[in-house]
Short mmCIF file of C-alpha atoms in Angstrom, two decimals:
data_model
loop_
_atom_site.label_atom_id
_atom_site.label_comp_id
_atom_site.label_asym_id
_atom_site.label_seq_id
_atom_site.Cartn_x
_atom_site.Cartn_y
_atom_site.Cartn_z
CA MET A 1 -184.15 96.61 -159.59
CA ILE A 2 -182.22 97.72 -162.67
CA PHE A 3 -178.63 96.53 -163.13
CA ARG A 4 -176.19 98.71 -164.95
CA ALA A 5 -173.51 97.29 -167.26
CA ALA A 6 -170.83 98.05 -164.67
CA ASP A 7 -172.77 96.08 -162.01
CA LEU A 8 -173.13 93.12 -164.38
CA GLN A 9 -169.40 93.24 -165.10
CA LYS A 10 -168.59 93.12 -161.38
CA VAL A 11 -170.85 90.11 -160.91
CA THR A 12 -169.12 88.37 -163.83
CA LEU A 13 -165.67 89.05 -162.36
CA ARG A 14 -166.75 87.49 -159.06
CA MET A 15 -168.27 84.41 -160.68
CA LEU A 16 -165.56 83.56 -163.22
CA PRO A 17 -162.22 82.58 -161.61
CA PHE A 18 -160.06 83.96 -164.44
CA ALA A 19 -162.21 86.85 -165.67
CA ASP A 20 -159.77 89.44 -164.33
CA ALA A 21 -156.90 87.88 -166.29
CA ALA A 22 -158.41 89.38 -169.43
CA SER A 23 -157.44 92.77 -170.79
CA VAL A 24 -158.27 95.03 -173.70
CA GLY A 25 -155.53 93.45 -175.80
CA LEU A 26 -156.48 89.91 -174.79
CA PRO A 27 -160.23 89.47 -174.11
CA LEU A 28 -161.40 86.58 -171.96
CA GLY A 29 -162.78 84.52 -174.85
CA GLN A 30 -159.54 84.71 -176.81
CA LEU A 31 -157.50 84.02 -173.67
CA LEU A 32 -159.44 80.85 -172.87
CA ARG A 33 -159.12 79.68 -176.48
CA LEU A 34 -155.40 80.37 -176.50
CA ALA A 35 -154.97 78.39 -173.27
CA LEU A 36 -156.11 75.23 -175.08
CA PHE A 37 -152.59 74.68 -176.42
CA GLN A 38 -151.56 73.90 -172.82
CA VAL A 39 -154.24 71.22 -172.68
CA SER A 40 -152.77 69.49 -175.74
CA VAL A 41 -149.24 69.71 -174.32
CA GLY A 42 -150.44 68.29 -171.00
CA MET A 43 -152.16 65.42 -172.82
CA ALA A 44 -148.97 64.60 -174.73
CA GLY A 45 -147.00 64.72 -171.48
CA VAL A 46 -149.32 62.16 -169.88
CA LEU A 47 -148.90 59.86 -172.87
CA LEU A 48 -145.12 60.09 -173.04
CA LEU A 49 -144.28 60.00 -169.34
CA GLY A 50 -147.10 57.87 -168.00
CA THR A 51 -149.29 55.75 -170.24
CA LEU A 52 -146.82 54.72 -172.94
CA ASN A 53 -144.09 54.21 -170.37
CA ARG A 54 -146.16 51.53 -168.63
CA VAL A 55 -147.56 50.05 -171.88
CA MET A 56 -144.11 49.52 -173.38
CA ILE A 57 -142.78 47.71 -170.30
CA VAL A 58 -145.82 45.72 -169.15
CA GLU A 59 -148.06 45.04 -172.15
CA LEU A 60 -145.49 45.11 -174.99
CA GLY A 61 -142.54 43.64 -173.09
CA VAL A 62 -139.97 46.23 -174.22
CA PRO A 63 -136.77 46.22 -172.09
CA ALA A 64 -136.76 48.93 -169.42
CA LEU A 65 -133.44 50.37 -170.66
CA ILE A 66 -134.85 50.98 -174.15
CA VAL A 67 -137.98 52.51 -172.62
CA ALA A 68 -135.83 54.87 -170.53
CA VAL A 69 -133.92 55.96 -173.64
CA MET A 70 -137.16 56.61 -175.54
CA ILE A 71 -138.62 58.65 -172.68
CA ALA A 72 -135.39 60.66 -172.50
CA ILE A 73 -135.47 61.65 -176.18
CA PRO A 74 -138.00 64.52 -175.74
CA VAL A 75 -135.83 65.84 -172.91
CA LEU A 76 -132.86 66.01 -175.28
CA ALA A 77 -134.85 68.43 -177.44
CA ALA A 78 -135.60 70.73 -174.48
CA PRO A 79 -132.39 72.85 -174.70
CA PHE A 80 -133.46 73.98 -178.20
CA ARG A 81 -136.47 75.83 -176.72
CA ALA A 82 -134.35 78.96 -176.33
CA LEU A 83 -133.46 78.86 -180.03
CA LEU A 84 -137.11 78.25 -180.97
CA GLY A 85 -138.19 81.21 -178.86
CA PHE A 86 -135.56 83.43 -180.47
CA LYS A 87 -136.65 82.35 -183.94
CA SER A 88 -140.24 83.29 -183.13
CA ASP A 89 -139.03 86.67 -181.82
CA THR A 90 -137.27 87.49 -185.09
CA TYR A 91 -139.47 85.68 -187.62
CA ARG A 92 -140.62 87.88 -190.52
CA SER A 93 -143.46 87.08 -192.84
CA ALA A 94 -145.38 89.00 -195.46
CA ILE A 95 -148.43 89.22 -193.20
CA GLY A 96 -146.42 90.04 -190.08
CA TRP A 97 -147.08 86.91 -188.00
CA LYS A 98 -144.32 85.81 -185.61
CA ARG A 99 -145.72 83.31 -183.11
CA ILE A 100 -148.54 81.66 -185.08
CA PRO A 101 -146.26 79.93 -187.64
CA TYR A 102 -144.24 78.33 -184.84
CA LEU A 103 -147.36 77.40 -182.91
CA TRP A 104 -148.78 75.81 -186.07
CA PHE A 105 -145.66 73.89 -187.09
CA GLY A 106 -145.17 72.74 -183.50
CA THR A 107 -148.71 71.39 -183.68
CA LEU A 108 -147.90 69.52 -186.90
CA TRP A 109 -144.78 67.95 -185.37
CA GLN A 110 -146.71 66.96 -182.26
CA PHE A 111 -149.53 65.53 -184.38
CA GLY A 112 -147.11 63.62 -186.62
CA GLY A 113 -145.27 62.08 -183.70
CA LEU A 114 -148.45 60.86 -182.01
CA ALA A 115 -149.90 59.65 -185.32
CA ILE A 116 -147.02 57.22 -185.95
CA MET A 117 -146.38 56.47 -182.27
CA PRO A 118 -148.56 53.33 -181.77
CA MET A 119 -147.34 51.67 -184.98
CA ALA A 120 -143.75 52.46 -184.04
CA LEU A 121 -144.23 50.93 -180.59
CA LEU A 122 -145.75 47.76 -182.03
CA VAL A 123 -142.80 47.51 -184.40
CA LEU A 124 -140.42 48.10 -181.47
CA SER A 125 -141.97 45.22 -179.53
CA GLY A 126 -141.37 42.91 -182.49
CA ASN A 127 -145.06 42.24 -183.04
CA THR A 128 -145.00 42.51 -186.83
CA ALA A 129 -145.83 40.21 -189.71
CA VAL A 130 -142.62 41.21 -191.49
CA ASP A 131 -139.17 40.72 -189.99
CA ILE A 132 -137.74 44.22 -189.37
CA PRO A 133 -134.12 44.71 -188.25
CA GLU A 134 -133.77 45.70 -184.60
CA GLY A 135 -132.00 48.98 -185.40
CA ALA A 136 -134.81 50.06 -187.73
CA ARG A 137 -137.41 49.26 -185.06
CA GLN A 138 -135.65 51.39 -182.48
CA PHE A 139 -135.16 54.19 -185.01
CA ALA A 140 -138.89 54.27 -185.79
CA ALA A 141 -139.85 54.50 -182.13
CA GLY A 142 -137.18 57.10 -181.44
CA LEU A 143 -138.41 59.20 -184.37
CA ALA A 144 -141.97 59.15 -182.99
CA PHE A 145 -140.79 60.32 -179.55
CA LEU A 146 -138.51 62.95 -181.10
CA LEU A 147 -141.28 64.43 -183.27
CA THR A 148 -143.70 64.55 -180.37
CA GLY A 149 -141.13 66.08 -178.03
CA VAL A 150 -140.01 68.77 -180.47
CA GLY A 151 -143.65 69.58 -181.25
CA MET A 152 -144.49 69.95 -177.56
CA HIS A 153 -141.53 72.26 -176.94
CA MET A 154 -142.21 74.40 -180.01
CA THR A 155 -145.94 74.66 -179.32
CA GLN A 156 -145.53 75.58 -175.66
CA THR A 157 -142.72 78.10 -176.25
CA ALA A 158 -144.54 79.94 -179.05
CA GLY A 159 -147.87 79.80 -177.19
CA LEU A 160 -146.44 81.26 -173.97
CA ALA A 161 -144.64 83.97 -175.92
CA LEU A 162 -147.84 84.87 -177.78
CA ALA A 163 -149.75 85.11 -174.49
CA ALA A 164 -147.01 87.32 -173.03
CA ASP A 165 -147.11 89.57 -176.11
CA ARG A 166 -150.86 90.06 -175.94
CA ALA A 167 -151.25 90.48 -172.16
CA ASP A 168 -150.50 93.83 -170.53
CA ASP A 169 -148.18 94.37 -167.57
CA GLU A 170 -151.01 94.23 -165.03
CA THR A 171 -152.66 91.00 -166.22
CA ARG A 172 -149.58 89.09 -167.36
CA PRO A 173 -149.05 87.28 -164.00
CA ARG A 174 -152.69 86.17 -164.04
CA VAL A 175 -152.31 84.89 -167.59
CA VAL A 176 -149.30 82.87 -166.40
CA ALA A 177 -151.41 81.27 -163.68
CA LEU A 178 -154.26 80.47 -166.06
CA LEU A 179 -151.92 78.82 -168.57
CA TYR A 180 -150.27 76.75 -165.83
CA VAL A 181 -153.59 75.57 -164.44
CA MET A 182 -154.79 74.66 -167.94
CA PHE A 183 -151.65 72.55 -168.33
CA LEU A 184 -152.45 70.69 -165.09
CA LEU A 185 -156.09 70.27 -166.06
CA GLY A 186 -155.01 68.91 -169.45
CA MET A 187 -152.86 66.31 -167.72
CA LEU A 188 -155.60 65.42 -165.23
CA VAL A 189 -158.40 65.04 -167.78
CA ALA A 190 -156.17 63.19 -170.24
CA ALA A 191 -154.99 60.77 -167.54
CA ILE A 192 -158.57 59.93 -166.57
CA ILE A 193 -159.84 59.51 -170.14
CA ILE A 194 -156.82 57.61 -171.48
CA GLY A 195 -156.66 55.39 -168.41
CA THR A 196 -160.35 54.54 -168.78
CA LEU A 197 -160.08 53.80 -172.49
CA LEU A 198 -157.05 51.53 -172.04
CA ARG A 199 -158.44 49.65 -169.05
CA ASP A 200 -159.02 46.59 -171.26
CA PHE A 201 -155.80 46.78 -173.26
CA SER A 202 -155.47 45.60 -176.81
CA GLU A 203 -153.12 46.61 -179.57
CA LEU A 204 -155.99 47.94 -181.68
CA LYS A 205 -157.23 50.05 -178.77
CA LEU A 206 -153.70 51.43 -178.27
CA VAL A 207 -153.65 52.58 -181.92
CA GLN A 208 -157.11 54.14 -181.60
CA VAL A 209 -156.37 56.00 -178.37
CA VAL A 210 -152.96 57.43 -179.32
CA GLN A 211 -153.99 58.41 -182.84
CA GLY A 212 -157.20 59.85 -181.40
CA ALA A 213 -155.01 61.98 -179.13
CA ALA A 214 -153.18 63.17 -182.25
CA VAL A 215 -156.46 64.31 -183.80
CA VAL A 216 -157.55 66.02 -180.57
CA THR A 217 -154.16 67.80 -180.48
CA ILE A 218 -154.56 69.38 -183.89
CA VAL A 219 -158.20 70.33 -183.23
CA LEU A 220 -157.43 71.98 -179.88
CA ASN A 221 -154.43 73.88 -181.22
CA LEU A 222 -156.31 75.06 -184.31
CA ILE A 223 -159.00 76.49 -182.04
CA ALA A 224 -156.29 78.00 -179.83
CA LEU A 225 -154.37 79.85 -182.56
CA TRP A 226 -157.37 81.05 -184.60
CA LYS A 227 -157.19 84.87 -184.99
CA GLN A 228 -154.76 85.25 -182.07
CA GLU A 229 -152.19 87.36 -183.92
CA LYS A 230 -153.01 90.46 -185.92
CA VAL A 231 -152.09 90.74 -189.59
CA LYS A 232 -149.40 93.40 -189.97
CA PRO A 233 -148.18 93.38 -193.59
CA MET A 234 -144.42 93.86 -193.97
CA SER A 235 -142.68 95.30 -196.98
CA ARG A 236 -140.05 93.34 -198.86
CA GLU A 237 -137.38 95.72 -197.54
CA GLU A 238 -138.45 95.09 -193.94
CA ARG A 239 -138.30 91.35 -194.44
CA ALA A 240 -134.89 91.58 -196.12
CA ALA A 241 -133.36 93.70 -193.34
CA PRO A 242 -130.53 91.99 -191.41
CA LYS A 243 -131.62 89.92 -188.43
CA PRO A 244 -129.74 89.61 -185.14
CA THR A 245 -127.94 86.33 -184.60
CA PHE A 246 -128.85 83.96 -181.80
CA GLY A 247 -125.42 84.47 -180.25
CA ASP A 248 -125.86 88.25 -180.13
CA ALA A 249 -129.38 87.95 -178.72
CA TRP A 250 -128.24 85.44 -176.09
CA ALA A 251 -125.36 87.71 -175.08
CA ASP A 252 -127.82 90.60 -174.77
CA PHE A 253 -130.21 88.41 -172.77
CA THR A 254 -127.57 87.32 -170.26
CA SER A 255 -125.57 90.58 -170.14
CA GLY A 256 -127.33 91.99 -167.08
CA GLY A 257 -126.67 88.92 -164.93
CA THR A 258 -130.32 88.57 -163.87
CA ALA A 259 -131.28 86.23 -166.70
CA GLY A 260 -128.41 83.83 -166.18
CA ARG A 261 -129.03 83.67 -162.46
CA LEU A 262 -132.76 83.09 -163.03
CA LEU A 263 -132.00 80.16 -165.33
CA ALA A 264 -129.65 78.70 -162.72
CA VAL A 265 -132.40 79.05 -160.10
CA VAL A 266 -134.94 77.36 -162.39
CA PHE A 267 -132.56 74.51 -163.18
CA LEU A 268 -131.48 73.84 -159.59
CA GLY A 269 -134.96 74.30 -158.11
CA THR A 270 -136.55 71.99 -160.66
CA MET A 271 -133.87 69.39 -159.97
CA ALA A 272 -134.65 69.67 -156.26
CA PHE A 273 -138.41 69.25 -156.62
CA ASN A 274 -138.39 66.59 -159.35
CA MET A 275 -135.68 64.17 -158.28
CA GLN A 276 -138.22 62.20 -156.26
CA ASP A 277 -140.81 62.22 -159.06
CA VAL A 278 -140.72 58.47 -159.72
CA LEU A 279 -139.90 57.50 -156.12
CA LEU A 280 -142.77 58.90 -154.06
CA GLU A 281 -145.26 56.07 -154.65
CA PRO A 282 -142.64 53.26 -154.40
CA TYR A 283 -141.45 54.83 -151.12
CA GLY A 284 -144.97 54.73 -149.71
CA GLY A 285 -145.51 51.14 -150.78
CA GLU A 286 -142.11 49.61 -149.98
CA ILE A 287 -141.17 51.54 -146.83
CA LEU A 288 -144.50 52.49 -145.26
CA GLY A 289 -146.48 49.49 -146.51
CA LEU A 290 -149.26 51.56 -148.08
CA SER A 291 -151.66 49.86 -150.48
CA VAL A 292 -151.77 50.59 -154.22
CA SER A 293 -154.98 52.57 -153.83
CA SER A 294 -153.45 54.63 -151.01
CA THR A 295 -150.30 55.50 -152.94
CA THR A 296 -152.43 56.45 -155.94
CA LEU A 297 -153.98 59.18 -153.77
CA LEU A 298 -150.52 60.75 -153.44
CA THR A 299 -150.97 62.29 -156.89
CA ALA A 300 -154.21 63.87 -155.72
CA ALA A 301 -152.51 65.25 -152.60
CA TRP A 302 -149.70 66.66 -154.73
CA ALA A 303 -152.17 68.21 -157.23
CA ILE A 304 -154.22 69.86 -154.48
CA GLY A 305 -151.03 71.29 -153.00
CA ALA A 306 -149.96 72.59 -156.42
CA LEU A 307 -153.32 74.31 -157.01
CA LEU A 308 -153.20 75.92 -153.58
CA GLY A 309 -149.67 77.05 -154.42
CA PHE A 310 -151.04 78.75 -157.53
CA ALA A 311 -153.75 80.39 -155.43
CA ALA A 312 -151.24 81.69 -152.90
CA ALA A 313 -148.93 82.94 -155.65
CA ALA A 314 -151.96 84.61 -157.23
CA ARG A 315 -152.78 86.63 -154.12
CA TRP A 316 -149.19 87.68 -153.56
CA LEU A 317 -148.62 88.67 -157.18
CA ALA A 318 -151.85 90.68 -157.10
CA LYS A 319 -150.33 92.64 -154.20
CA ALA A 320 -147.20 93.38 -156.28
CA THR A 321 -145.04 90.94 -154.32
CA ASP A 322 -141.69 90.28 -155.96
CA PRO A 323 -141.94 86.90 -157.80
CA TYR A 324 -138.45 86.03 -156.57
CA ARG A 325 -139.70 86.30 -152.99
CA ILE A 326 -142.53 83.91 -153.86
CA ALA A 327 -140.03 81.49 -155.38
CA GLY A 328 -138.06 81.65 -152.13
CA ARG A 329 -141.16 80.82 -150.13
CA GLY A 330 -141.76 77.83 -152.36
CA LEU A 331 -138.23 76.60 -151.68
CA LEU A 332 -138.74 76.97 -147.92
CA VAL A 333 -141.97 74.97 -148.14
CA GLY A 334 -139.99 72.35 -150.04
CA LEU A 335 -137.55 72.03 -147.13
CA ILE A 336 -140.45 71.25 -144.79
CA ALA A 337 -141.98 68.88 -147.35
CA PHE A 338 -138.92 66.69 -147.87
CA SER A 339 -138.16 66.67 -144.13
CA SER A 340 -141.70 65.36 -143.53
CA VAL A 341 -141.22 62.59 -146.08
CA ILE A 342 -137.89 61.58 -144.51
CA PHE A 343 -139.27 61.46 -140.95
CA ALA A 344 -142.36 59.53 -142.07
CA ALA A 345 -140.28 56.32 -142.27
CA PRO A 346 -138.80 56.19 -138.74
CA LEU A 347 -142.10 57.43 -137.29
CA ASP A 348 -144.09 55.00 -139.49
CA SER A 349 -146.58 57.79 -140.15
CA GLY A 350 -148.67 57.66 -143.30
CA ALA A 351 -150.30 60.98 -142.36
CA LEU A 352 -146.92 62.72 -142.20
CA PHE A 353 -146.03 61.18 -145.57
CA PHE A 354 -149.21 62.48 -147.21
CA ALA A 355 -148.60 65.90 -145.65
CA GLY A 356 -145.14 65.85 -147.20
CA ALA A 357 -146.56 64.98 -150.63
CA PHE A 358 -149.07 67.83 -150.31
CA ALA A 359 -146.30 70.24 -149.32
CA ILE A 360 -144.14 69.15 -152.27
CA GLY A 361 -146.98 70.17 -154.59
CA LEU A 362 -147.48 73.44 -152.69
CA GLY A 363 -143.81 74.41 -152.78
CA GLY A 364 -143.35 73.29 -156.38
CA GLY A 365 -146.44 75.24 -157.45
CA LEU A 366 -145.20 78.44 -155.80
CA PHE A 367 -141.73 78.01 -157.30
CA SER A 368 -142.91 77.21 -160.85
CA VAL A 369 -145.44 80.03 -161.14
CA ALA A 370 -143.05 82.55 -159.61
CA THR A 371 -140.12 81.75 -161.90
CA LEU A 372 -142.34 81.56 -164.99
CA THR A 373 -143.82 84.94 -164.07
CA ALA A 374 -140.32 86.36 -163.68
CA ALA A 375 -139.36 85.09 -167.15
CA MET A 376 -142.63 86.21 -168.72
CA THR A 377 -142.35 89.73 -167.34
CA MET A 378 -138.71 90.33 -168.26
CA PRO A 379 -138.23 93.41 -170.46
CA ALA A 380 -138.63 92.59 -174.15
CA GLY A 381 -136.39 95.34 -175.44
CA GLY A 382 -133.02 94.98 -177.17
CA LEU A 383 -132.08 91.96 -179.22
CA ALA A 384 -133.66 89.45 -176.83
CA GLY A 385 -137.44 89.12 -176.91
CA ARG A 386 -139.91 87.31 -174.70
CA GLY A 387 -139.75 84.21 -176.88
CA LEU A 388 -136.07 83.78 -176.06
CA ALA A 389 -136.68 84.37 -172.34
CA LEU A 390 -139.56 81.90 -172.17
CA GLY A 391 -137.72 79.38 -174.33
CA ALA A 392 -134.72 79.59 -172.01
CA TRP A 393 -136.98 79.10 -168.97
CA GLY A 394 -138.63 76.07 -170.60
CA ALA A 395 -135.28 74.63 -171.65
CA ALA A 396 -133.87 74.91 -168.13
CA GLN A 397 -137.04 73.53 -166.55
CA ALA A 398 -137.56 70.59 -168.92
CA THR A 399 -133.89 69.60 -169.00
CA ALA A 400 -133.65 69.67 -165.21
CA ALA A 401 -136.85 67.66 -164.85
CA GLY A 402 -135.58 64.93 -167.16
CA LEU A 403 -132.10 64.73 -165.68
CA SER A 404 -133.32 64.80 -162.08
CA THR A 405 -135.68 61.88 -162.68
CA VAL A 406 -132.87 59.75 -164.09
CA ILE A 407 -130.43 60.80 -161.34
CA GLY A 408 -132.97 60.20 -158.59
CA GLY A 409 -133.84 56.71 -159.79
CA GLY A 410 -130.20 55.79 -160.32
CA LEU A 411 -129.12 57.17 -156.94
CA ARG A 412 -131.84 55.24 -155.15
CA ASP A 413 -130.90 51.97 -156.90
CA VAL A 414 -127.14 52.30 -156.33
CA VAL A 415 -127.26 53.51 -152.72
CA GLY A 416 -130.12 51.18 -151.81
CA GLY A 417 -128.25 48.18 -153.25
CA LEU A 418 -125.06 49.04 -151.37
CA ALA A 419 -126.96 49.66 -148.15
CA THR A 420 -128.79 46.31 -148.19
CA GLN A 421 -125.44 44.59 -148.78
CA GLY A 422 -124.16 46.09 -145.51
CA THR A 423 -121.68 48.49 -147.11
CA PHE A 424 -122.69 51.37 -144.82
CA GLY A 425 -123.07 49.32 -141.67
CA GLU A 426 -125.86 47.43 -139.97
CA ALA A 427 -127.82 50.55 -138.96
CA LEU A 428 -128.26 51.65 -142.58
CA ALA A 429 -128.82 48.17 -144.06
CA THR A 430 -132.47 48.90 -144.89
CA PRO A 431 -134.30 49.67 -148.16
CA SER A 432 -135.19 53.14 -146.86
CA THR A 433 -131.55 54.28 -147.04
CA GLY A 434 -131.60 54.68 -150.82
CA TYR A 435 -134.77 56.77 -150.68
CA SER A 436 -133.45 58.82 -147.76
CA VAL A 437 -130.27 59.75 -149.64
CA VAL A 438 -132.35 61.05 -152.57
CA TYR A 439 -134.54 63.20 -150.29
CA HIS A 440 -131.51 64.53 -148.41
CA THR A 441 -129.91 65.37 -151.76
CA GLU A 442 -133.03 67.33 -152.69
CA ILE A 443 -132.84 69.27 -149.43
CA GLY A 444 -129.24 70.12 -150.21
CA LEU A 445 -130.23 71.31 -153.69
CA LEU A 446 -132.97 73.49 -152.17
CA PHE A 447 -130.40 75.21 -149.95
CA ILE A 448 -128.10 75.76 -152.95
CA THR A 449 -131.04 77.19 -154.91
CA LEU A 450 -131.82 79.61 -152.06
CA ILE A 451 -128.20 80.79 -152.13
CA VAL A 452 -128.31 81.39 -155.90
CA LEU A 453 -131.72 83.07 -155.61
CA GLY A 454 -130.65 85.47 -152.84
CA PRO A 455 -129.24 88.31 -155.01
CA LEU A 456 -132.40 88.32 -157.14
CA VAL A 457 -134.72 89.02 -154.21
CA ARG A 458 -135.39 92.72 -154.11
CA VAL A 459 -136.42 94.46 -150.91
CA ARG A 460 -140.02 95.35 -151.58
CA ALA A 461 -143.02 95.96 -149.42
CA MET A 462 -145.08 92.86 -148.95
CA THR A 463 -148.19 94.75 -149.97
CA GLY A 464 -148.23 97.01 -152.98
CA THR A 465 -150.62 99.48 -154.45
CA ALA A 466 -152.14 96.96 -156.86
CA LYS A 467 -155.37 95.67 -155.34
CA THR A 468 -156.69 93.86 -158.37
CA LYS A 469 -158.34 90.59 -157.46
CA PHE A 470 -156.46 87.62 -158.89
CA GLY A 471 -158.95 85.16 -160.30
CA LEU A 472 -156.86 82.10 -159.50
CA ALA A 473 -157.45 82.68 -155.80
CA ASP A 474 -161.12 81.83 -156.31
CA PHE A 475 -160.50 78.79 -158.52
CA PRO A 476 -162.57 75.90 -157.15
CA THR A 477 -160.32 73.14 -155.76
#
C-alpha cells in the first residue's frame, strides 16, 4: 500500500500532541525550540520558590523573615513586565529585531543571578572566612534574587510576545497551551532533578547545582532564540523616527475598557487561586493528619488537574469558544474545589481533600490558559502591541501570586492564633479556623472575579465553525 504525503501528514498530526499548533509562519521544529525558554523559566521558579526557600531556612539557618523578603524581591519586579513588553514592541535595531534582544538580555540577567546565587546565600548565612558586614551580606543575596527575577520576567515576556507574533490567528491558542505545558514540565523535571541532586546536601553541592542551572538556562535559551526572528534591515531614518511613549501606549491599550477589565480579572482570579498555595500541604498534615508522603501527592493531584484543565480549554478553544467563558468555567470549578477543601475537615475525609486539590488545579488551569489566550489574541494595532498586552498580563498574574501567598500565610497565622486563644468562642477554638478563613476568603474573591468578568463574556455559540483538532487534548497525562 502506497502512502501519499497528505496521508503521512495526517498520521503525524494524530501521533504528535502539538503538531497542529504549528503553522506556515511557525513550523513545529521552531515552535518546540522556542518553547524551551519556558523550561528555563520554570526551572528558575522551582529554585527561587521551592529549593532555595527550604535550603536557606533549614540547611543554612537564615531567619524566615529574611527568606520571605528575598523570595518577595522577584515579585517586586513583576509590575515592570508591561514596560518590558512595550519596549520590545517599539525596539528598533539596524537588523530589525525586536524580541530577540530582550529575550537574550533577559537570559543574561537570569544567568547572572543564578551564577552568583549560591555564593550570595553562603555569605548571607555568615559562613565565610572573612567577616562581612550584615548589610552587605543581605545586599548580595538581594541582588542575586533581583537579577534572577528580572531575567525571568524579561525572558518570559519577550518569548511569549515572539510566539504571538509568529503564530497565526488559528494556531495562536494552541501555541499558548504548548508554552504553558512546557512551563509546567520545566518545573516538574527541574524539581525532580534538583531534589535528587541535593538529597545529600553540602555547600559545595549547592554551588554546583545552582550554577549548573545557570549554565543550563543559557544553553536552553540560546537554542530557543536561534533564528526565531527574521532579519529586516532598517534605515537610519526609520530608527530615528519618533517613538510612542509608554504612557500613550498604555492609554491606548486601556482606552477600550476591555484590557483594564481583563487585568482586573487576572489579578483577582490569581489572588483567589493562589492564596492557599503554601497552606494546602500544612492543612492536610495538621488538620486531617495526613502523612508527609500523602501530602506530597497533593502536588501530583494538582498537576493532573491543571493538565486536564489545559486539555479541556484546548477542546473548547478549538471549537471557537470565547476564552472569557472558559475563564468563567474555571472560576466555577474553583468554587467547588475550595468548598470541598473546607468540608474535608468536619467530615474528616482525605478523599474529599484530594478531590479539592485536583479541582483547584483544574479550575486554575482553565482560568490561566483562558486569560493568557485572551491577552495573546488581543489586537496588536495602534500604539499598544502584543508585548505590552502580554507584559501587563504577566505583571498582574505574578504580582497577584506573590501578594496572595503572603496574605494567605499571614491571615492563617493571625486568625489561627486568635482562634486558639478563644477570641472567637469555644466552637472556633481549633487550628482549622485559620485555614477555613483563608479558603472562605478565596471563595469570596472568586465571586468578585465572576462579577468583574461578566461584561467580558460575549454571547457566542458553544460550538463554532472551527473544527481543527487541538493537540493538547491528546497530550498524554
